[in-house]
Amino acid sequence: MLERIERLWTGGAWLEGPTWVPSLGALLFSDIPNNRVMAYDPASGAVAVHRSDAEFANGRTLDREGRVVQASHGRRAIEREDGGVLETLVGSWSGGRFNSPNDVVVASNGDVYFTDPPYGLHESGREGHPGMQDYDGCFVFRWDGDAATPVITDMVHPNGLAFSPDESLLYVADTGFFWVPDGPRHIRAYDTATWAGREFVQPSGIADGFRVDAAGLVWTSSSEAVQVFSPAGDALAAFPFPERVSNLCFGGPDGRDLYVTASTSLYRARLTPAG
Ligand code: MG
């Protein structure tokens, strides 16, 4: 189901947020500590700086119109890029500012869901501006174009997130163990009708970002691997990578590439039919 893993580029500090952008014919990804967004052009093989002074942008996705929507540690906001212009979609809620939005998905009705752990507020300033939390917790929010509302409030550090194909479930990774002794490092599944949650899987490694394919398989970062789980939570496959994987996405000119950000490098692999 995956072959020809190749390294396309190296030289980042910590890469995240890969998203294939059809309107650009390119892959955008974040180099968070270097405070820039990069673009990989598969036609030329070149990687160029797409945006510097990027306010520590992290995860990203596309909205229904194909525009880039991304999580900004530095602005503590969700923003959208349209024709090269950045616009803040939402930067506060009734509890004050967000912590440092980490990853984001857009539902088929246009609602934006994002995770809000505190990593961008760390005193090191490596991934954002040092600061304090305005609210006591790390929630998953829904923004409906008007207001942001917390929908998940029982996680330690919600990180990557993705819907099941029918959007009946929202999967969310918890990377709480980074900062909290014995903290979680699993993926939970939430029923989007009731927001009741349960543990979905405990990957072998660390799950940060992940995606769900059209068949409902969950492709997740898992330390130095990409691990694939069935909707029932069965571990189907694991593909080793030379560096710790942060995130991944499907894309490429024919949609059959898997792009993987792993520590300092960008990788690509080829998706092959199941069976
Ligand atoms: Mg993340």
mmCIF file of C-alpha atoms and ligand atoms in Angstrom:
data_model
loop_
_atom_site.group_PDB
_atom_site.id
_atom_site.type_symbol
_atom_site.label_atom_id
_atom_site.label_comp_id
_atom_site.label_asym_id
_atom_site.label_seq_id
_atom_site.Cartn_x
_atom_site.Cartn_y
_atom_site.Cartn_z
ATOM 1 C CA MET A 1 0.000 0.000 0.000
ATOM 2 C CA LEU A 2 3.089 2.199 0.096
ATOM 3 C CA GLU A 3 6.268 2.039 -1.960
ATOM 4 C CA ARG A 4 9.249 4.088 -3.109
ATOM 5 C CA ILE A 5 9.795 6.169 0.011
ATOM 6 C CA GLU A 6 12.134 8.998 -1.022
ATOM 7 C CA ARG A 7 13.525 12.075 0.668
ATOM 8 C CA LEU A 8 12.630 15.196 -1.329
ATOM 9 C CA TRP A 9 14.263 17.866 0.785
ATOM 10 C CA THR A 10 16.063 18.364 4.065
ATOM 11 C CA GLY A 11 17.292 21.366 6.015
ATOM 12 C CA GLY A 12 14.312 22.291 8.151
ATOM 13 C CA ALA A 13 14.291 22.459 11.939
ATOM 14 C CA TRP A 14 10.919 20.823 12.635
ATOM 15 C CA LEU A 15 8.525 20.308 9.762
ATOM 16 C CA GLU A 16 4.749 20.055 10.070
ATOM 17 C CA GLY A 17 1.490 20.803 8.279
ATOM 18 C CA PRO A 18 1.928 19.218 4.817
ATOM 19 C CA THR A 19 -0.993 20.024 2.525
ATOM 20 C CA TRP A 20 -1.294 19.488 -1.196
ATOM 21 C CA VAL A 21 -2.715 22.661 -2.759
ATOM 22 C CA PRO A 22 -4.182 21.966 -6.236
ATOM 23 C CA SER A 23 -4.462 25.673 -7.096
ATOM 24 C CA LEU A 24 -0.689 25.992 -6.630
ATOM 25 C CA GLY A 25 0.198 22.558 -7.981
ATOM 26 C CA ALA A 26 2.466 22.404 -4.965
ATOM 27 C CA LEU A 27 2.780 21.069 -1.455
ATOM 28 C CA LEU A 28 2.914 23.587 1.366
ATOM 29 C CA PHE A 29 4.516 22.656 4.677
ATOM 30 C CA SER A 30 5.666 24.475 7.793
ATOM 31 C CA ASP A 31 9.200 24.764 9.150
ATOM 32 C CA ILE A 32 8.017 25.970 12.535
ATOM 33 C CA PRO A 33 11.210 26.945 14.445
ATOM 34 C CA ASN A 34 12.514 28.714 11.323
ATOM 35 C CA ASN A 35 9.203 30.579 11.203
ATOM 36 C CA ARG A 36 8.512 29.900 7.548
ATOM 37 C CA VAL A 37 6.190 28.086 5.207
ATOM 38 C CA MET A 38 7.808 26.157 2.377
ATOM 39 C CA ALA A 39 6.492 25.080 -1.025
ATOM 40 C CA TYR A 40 7.536 21.958 -2.910
ATOM 41 C CA ASP A 41 6.896 21.950 -6.664
ATOM 42 C CA PRO A 42 6.857 18.379 -7.996
ATOM 43 C CA ALA A 43 7.248 19.594 -11.587
ATOM 44 C CA SER A 44 10.658 21.134 -10.939
ATOM 45 C CA GLY A 45 11.566 19.330 -7.724
ATOM 46 C CA ALA A 46 12.326 22.700 -6.144
ATOM 47 C CA VAL A 47 11.561 23.724 -2.590
ATOM 48 C CA ALA A 48 11.196 27.479 -2.054
ATOM 49 C CA VAL A 49 10.168 29.723 0.816
ATOM 50 C CA HIS A 50 6.462 30.381 0.376
ATOM 51 C CA ARG A 51 6.206 32.747 3.340
ATOM 52 C CA SER A 52 8.771 33.989 5.850
ATOM 53 C CA ASP A 53 7.831 35.622 9.172
ATOM 54 C CA ALA A 54 5.021 33.090 9.137
ATOM 55 C CA GLU A 55 4.075 33.565 12.815
ATOM 56 C CA PHE A 56 4.960 29.959 13.492
ATOM 57 C CA ALA A 57 2.214 28.489 11.344
ATOM 58 C CA ASN A 58 1.692 24.808 12.100
ATOM 59 C CA GLY A 59 -1.005 22.503 10.635
ATOM 60 C CA ARG A 60 -3.083 23.329 7.592
ATOM 61 C CA THR A 61 -5.857 22.060 5.361
ATOM 62 C CA LEU A 62 -8.062 23.276 2.507
ATOM 63 C CA ASP A 63 -11.532 24.764 2.781
ATOM 64 C CA ARG A 64 -14.364 23.871 0.405
ATOM 65 C CA GLU A 65 -13.130 26.461 -2.105
ATOM 66 C CA GLY A 66 -9.613 25.002 -2.038
ATOM 67 C CA ARG A 67 -8.142 27.864 -0.025
ATOM 68 C CA VAL A 68 -5.484 27.150 2.576
ATOM 69 C CA VAL A 69 -6.675 27.293 6.190
ATOM 70 C CA GLN A 70 -3.936 27.024 8.799
ATOM 71 C CA ALA A 71 -3.249 27.103 12.515
ATOM 72 C CA SER A 72 -1.066 29.964 13.725
ATOM 73 C CA HIS A 73 0.885 29.559 16.950
ATOM 74 C CA GLY A 74 2.129 33.140 16.803
ATOM 75 C CA ARG A 75 -1.197 34.811 16.131
ATOM 76 C CA ARG A 76 -3.004 32.335 18.397
ATOM 77 C CA ALA A 77 -5.544 32.104 15.618
ATOM 78 C CA ILE A 78 -6.892 30.225 12.626
ATOM 79 C CA GLU A 79 -6.120 31.999 9.384
ATOM 80 C CA ARG A 80 -6.890 31.612 5.700
ATOM 81 C CA GLU A 81 -4.698 32.349 2.714
ATOM 82 C CA ASP A 82 -6.548 33.608 -0.342
ATOM 83 C CA GLY A 83 -4.641 34.785 -3.389
ATOM 84 C CA GLY A 84 -1.513 35.146 -1.274
ATOM 85 C CA VAL A 85 -3.282 37.331 1.285
ATOM 86 C CA LEU A 86 -3.547 36.102 4.869
ATOM 87 C CA GLU A 87 -6.703 36.795 6.822
ATOM 88 C CA THR A 88 -7.494 35.833 10.416
ATOM 89 C CA LEU A 89 -10.685 33.799 10.583
ATOM 90 C CA VAL A 90 -10.938 33.489 14.347
ATOM 91 C CA GLY A 91 -8.568 34.572 17.108
ATOM 92 C CA SER A 92 -10.676 34.558 20.276
ATOM 93 C CA TRP A 93 -13.690 33.067 21.962
ATOM 94 C CA SER A 94 -15.613 33.845 25.124
ATOM 95 C CA GLY A 95 -12.787 32.448 27.261
ATOM 96 C CA GLY A 96 -10.236 34.854 25.747
ATOM 97 C CA ARG A 97 -7.456 34.010 23.343
ATOM 98 C CA PHE A 98 -6.638 30.524 22.185
ATOM 99 C CA ASN A 99 -3.452 28.820 23.405
ATOM 100 C CA SER A 100 -1.630 28.076 20.141
ATOM 101 C CA PRO A 101 -3.811 26.349 17.534
ATOM 102 C CA ASN A 102 -1.961 23.295 16.265
ATOM 103 C CA ASP A 103 -3.949 21.560 13.547
ATOM 104 C CA VAL A 104 -7.162 22.179 11.655
ATOM 105 C CA VAL A 105 -9.782 20.462 9.496
ATOM 106 C CA VAL A 106 -12.790 21.806 7.600
ATOM 107 C CA ALA A 107 -16.074 19.872 7.619
ATOM 108 C CA SER A 108 -18.187 19.474 4.488
ATOM 109 C CA ASN A 109 -20.573 22.180 5.748
ATOM 110 C CA GLY A 110 -17.668 24.625 6.044
ATOM 111 C CA ASP A 111 -17.307 24.512 9.831
ATOM 112 C CA VAL A 112 -13.679 24.678 10.954
ATOM 113 C CA TYR A 113 -12.427 22.379 13.734
ATOM 114 C CA PHE A 114 -9.063 22.902 15.397
ATOM 115 C CA THR A 115 -6.977 21.727 18.339
ATOM 116 C CA ASP A 116 -5.479 24.117 20.874
ATOM 117 C CA PRO A 117 -2.565 22.717 22.906
ATOM 118 C CA PRO A 118 -0.073 25.176 24.487
ATOM 119 C CA TYR A 119 3.136 24.273 22.619
ATOM 120 C CA GLY A 120 3.466 27.684 20.955
ATOM 121 C CA LEU A 121 3.475 29.452 24.332
ATOM 122 C CA HIS A 122 6.594 27.703 25.650
ATOM 123 C CA GLU A 123 9.181 29.968 27.254
ATOM 124 C CA SER A 124 11.845 28.779 24.783
ATOM 125 C CA GLY A 125 10.134 30.714 21.996
ATOM 126 C CA ARG A 126 11.126 27.923 19.624
ATOM 127 C CA GLU A 127 7.634 27.446 18.201
ATOM 128 C CA GLY A 128 5.886 30.722 19.011
ATOM 129 C CA HIS A 129 5.784 33.667 21.376
ATOM 130 C CA PRO A 130 6.200 32.824 25.075
ATOM 131 C CA GLY A 131 2.981 33.555 26.910
ATOM 132 C CA MET A 132 0.286 32.470 29.325
ATOM 133 C CA GLN A 133 -2.882 30.546 28.692
ATOM 134 C CA ASP A 134 -6.052 32.651 28.842
ATOM 135 C CA TYR A 135 -8.174 29.639 29.770
ATOM 136 C CA ASP A 136 -7.517 26.584 31.881
ATOM 137 C CA GLY A 137 -7.433 23.695 29.451
ATOM 138 C CA CYS A 138 -6.668 22.633 25.902
ATOM 139 C CA PHE A 139 -9.837 22.225 23.905
ATOM 140 C CA VAL A 140 -10.938 21.251 20.429
ATOM 141 C CA PHE A 141 -12.996 24.086 18.964
ATOM 142 C CA ARG A 142 -15.536 24.436 16.199
ATOM 143 C CA TRP A 143 -15.771 27.748 14.365
ATOM 144 C CA ASP A 144 -18.979 28.124 12.377
ATOM 145 C CA GLY A 145 -18.074 31.372 10.638
ATOM 146 C CA ASP A 146 -19.488 33.377 13.510
ATOM 147 C CA ALA A 147 -18.273 32.095 16.867
ATOM 148 C CA ALA A 148 -15.857 29.477 18.208
ATOM 149 C CA THR A 149 -17.286 26.882 20.582
ATOM 150 C CA PRO A 150 -15.402 24.189 22.507
ATOM 151 C CA VAL A 151 -16.637 20.736 21.457
ATOM 152 C CA ILE A 152 -14.036 18.531 23.164
ATOM 153 C CA THR A 153 -12.755 19.486 26.602
ATOM 154 C CA ASP A 154 -11.524 16.210 28.106
ATOM 155 C CA MET A 155 -8.134 15.861 26.399
ATOM 156 C CA VAL A 156 -4.722 16.813 27.788
ATOM 157 C CA HIS A 157 -3.023 18.167 24.632
ATOM 158 C CA PRO A 158 -5.185 17.609 21.526
ATOM 159 C CA ASN A 159 -2.987 17.697 18.438
ATOM 160 C CA GLY A 160 -3.692 16.131 15.009
ATOM 161 C CA LEU A 161 -7.313 15.627 13.977
ATOM 162 C CA ALA A 162 -9.304 14.207 11.070
ATOM 163 C CA PHE A 163 -12.874 13.168 10.286
ATOM 164 C CA SER A 164 -14.053 9.732 9.278
ATOM 165 C CA PRO A 165 -15.332 9.797 5.649
ATOM 166 C CA ASP A 166 -18.976 10.279 6.721
ATOM 167 C CA GLU A 167 -17.949 12.775 9.438
ATOM 168 C CA SER A 168 -19.720 10.735 12.096
ATOM 169 C CA LEU A 169 -16.406 10.558 13.968
ATOM 170 C CA LEU A 170 -13.718 13.095 14.678
ATOM 171 C CA TYR A 171 -10.402 11.433 15.494
ATOM 172 C CA VAL A 172 -8.036 13.464 17.660
ATOM 173 C CA ALA A 173 -4.486 12.628 18.768
ATOM 174 C CA ASP A 174 -3.443 13.514 22.307
ATOM 175 C CA THR A 175 0.252 14.284 22.830
ATOM 176 C CA GLY A 176 -0.139 15.052 26.527
ATOM 177 C CA PHE A 177 2.757 12.828 27.492
ATOM 178 C CA PHE A 178 5.233 15.380 26.046
ATOM 179 C CA TRP A 179 4.740 17.679 29.031
ATOM 180 C CA VAL A 180 2.704 15.653 31.506
ATOM 181 C CA PRO A 181 4.228 12.630 33.306
ATOM 182 C CA ASP A 182 2.329 9.477 32.276
ATOM 183 C CA GLY A 183 0.224 11.662 29.985
ATOM 184 C CA PRO A 184 -1.627 10.198 26.993
ATOM 185 C CA ARG A 185 -0.170 9.472 23.551
ATOM 186 C CA HIS A 186 -3.180 7.906 21.861
ATOM 187 C CA ILE A 187 -5.810 8.745 19.257
ATOM 188 C CA ARG A 188 -9.359 9.150 20.494
ATOM 189 C CA ALA A 189 -12.584 8.923 18.483
ATOM 190 C CA TYR A 190 -15.447 11.319 19.170
ATOM 191 C CA ASP A 191 -19.032 10.862 18.011
ATOM 192 C CA THR A 192 -19.809 14.151 16.277
ATOM 193 C CA ALA A 193 -23.520 13.901 17.183
ATOM 194 C CA THR A 194 -22.955 13.651 20.935
ATOM 195 C CA TRP A 195 -19.236 14.448 21.343
ATOM 196 C CA ALA A 196 -18.884 11.313 23.469
ATOM 197 C CA GLY A 197 -15.309 10.074 23.164
ATOM 198 C CA ARG A 198 -13.406 6.813 23.485
ATOM 199 C CA GLU A 199 -9.875 5.618 22.905
ATOM 200 C CA PHE A 200 -9.483 4.605 19.256
ATOM 201 C CA VAL A 201 -5.892 3.343 19.098
ATOM 202 C CA GLN A 202 -2.606 3.510 20.913
ATOM 203 C CA PRO A 203 -0.038 3.608 18.104
ATOM 204 C CA SER A 204 3.344 1.989 18.670
ATOM 205 C CA GLY A 205 4.985 5.400 18.585
ATOM 206 C CA ILE A 206 3.953 9.014 18.986
ATOM 207 C CA ALA A 207 0.890 10.072 16.999
ATOM 208 C CA ASP A 208 1.025 13.763 16.083
ATOM 209 C CA GLY A 209 -0.672 14.540 12.765
ATOM 210 C CA PHE A 210 -2.641 12.043 10.680
ATOM 211 C CA ARG A 211 -5.148 11.727 7.839
ATOM 212 C CA VAL A 212 -8.047 9.450 6.972
ATOM 213 C CA ASP A 213 -8.322 8.068 3.437
ATOM 214 C CA ALA A 214 -11.495 7.576 1.396
ATOM 215 C CA ALA A 215 -11.839 4.006 2.678
ATOM 216 C CA GLY A 216 -11.732 5.215 6.275
ATOM 217 C CA LEU A 217 -8.231 3.962 7.040
ATOM 218 C CA VAL A 218 -6.326 6.125 9.511
ATOM 219 C CA TRP A 219 -2.752 6.927 8.381
ATOM 220 C CA THR A 220 -0.889 8.304 11.343
ATOM 221 C CA SER A 221 2.520 9.490 12.348
ATOM 222 C CA SER A 222 3.923 7.016 14.884
ATOM 223 C CA SER A 223 7.418 8.131 15.876
ATOM 224 C CA GLU A 224 9.828 6.931 13.122
ATOM 225 C CA ALA A 225 6.998 5.337 11.142
ATOM 226 C CA VAL A 226 3.708 5.842 9.401
ATOM 227 C CA GLN A 227 1.172 3.425 10.828
ATOM 228 C CA VAL A 228 -2.156 2.478 9.245
ATOM 229 C CA PHE A 229 -5.246 1.478 11.224
ATOM 230 C CA SER A 230 -8.618 0.143 10.114
ATOM 231 C CA PRO A 231 -11.789 1.937 11.256
ATOM 232 C CA ALA A 232 -12.123 -0.878 13.820
ATOM 233 C CA GLY A 233 -8.733 0.059 15.251
ATOM 234 C CA ASP A 234 -6.768 -2.891 13.867
ATOM 235 C CA ALA A 235 -3.115 -2.158 13.068
ATOM 236 C CA LEU A 236 -2.806 -2.984 9.360
ATOM 237 C CA ALA A 237 0.677 -1.816 8.436
ATOM 238 C CA ALA A 238 3.669 0.211 9.550
ATOM 239 C CA PHE A 239 6.193 1.866 7.237
ATOM 240 C CA PRO A 240 9.508 2.959 8.771
ATOM 241 C CA PHE A 241 10.973 6.384 8.026
ATOM 242 C CA PRO A 242 14.511 7.614 8.759
ATOM 243 C CA GLU A 243 13.301 10.416 11.048
ATOM 244 C CA ARG A 244 10.475 11.044 13.483
ATOM 245 C CA VAL A 245 7.279 11.677 11.545
ATOM 246 C CA SER A 246 5.171 14.690 12.476
ATOM 247 C CA ASN A 247 2.433 14.703 9.882
ATOM 248 C CA LEU A 248 1.390 13.534 6.422
ATOM 249 C CA CYS A 249 -1.081 14.153 3.624
ATOM 250 C CA PHE A 250 -2.336 12.640 0.407
ATOM 251 C CA GLY A 251 -1.850 14.557 -2.821
ATOM 252 C CA GLY A 252 0.375 15.057 -5.801
ATOM 253 C CA PRO A 253 -0.572 15.664 -9.444
ATOM 254 C CA ASP A 254 -2.582 12.430 -9.641
ATOM 255 C CA GLY A 255 -3.561 12.254 -5.965
ATOM 256 C CA ARG A 256 -1.630 9.049 -5.339
ATOM 257 C CA ASP A 257 1.345 10.421 -3.450
ATOM 258 C CA LEU A 258 1.744 10.418 0.306
ATOM 259 C CA TYR A 259 3.774 13.377 1.560
ATOM 260 C CA VAL A 260 5.363 13.010 4.970
ATOM 261 C CA THR A 261 6.999 15.672 7.115
ATOM 262 C CA ALA A 262 9.522 14.050 9.443
ATOM 263 C CA SER A 263 11.697 16.168 11.731
ATOM 264 C CA THR A 264 14.084 18.012 9.376
ATOM 265 C CA SER A 265 13.018 16.474 6.048
ATOM 266 C CA LEU A 266 10.184 16.127 3.580
ATOM 267 C CA TYR A 267 9.489 12.647 2.194
ATOM 268 C CA ARG A 268 7.210 11.266 -0.476
ATOM 269 C CA ALA A 269 5.952 7.745 -1.024
ATOM 270 C CA ARG A 270 3.723 6.215 -3.623
ATOM 271 C CA LEU A 271 0.321 4.789 -2.697
ATOM 272 C CA THR A 272 -0.402 1.451 -4.304
ATOM 273 C CA PRO A 273 -3.806 -0.228 -4.555
ATOM 274 C CA ALA A 274 -4.715 -2.360 -1.534
ATOM 275 C CA GLY A 275 -4.526 -6.101 -1.869
HETATM 276 MG MG MG B 1 0.620 18.746 15.321
#
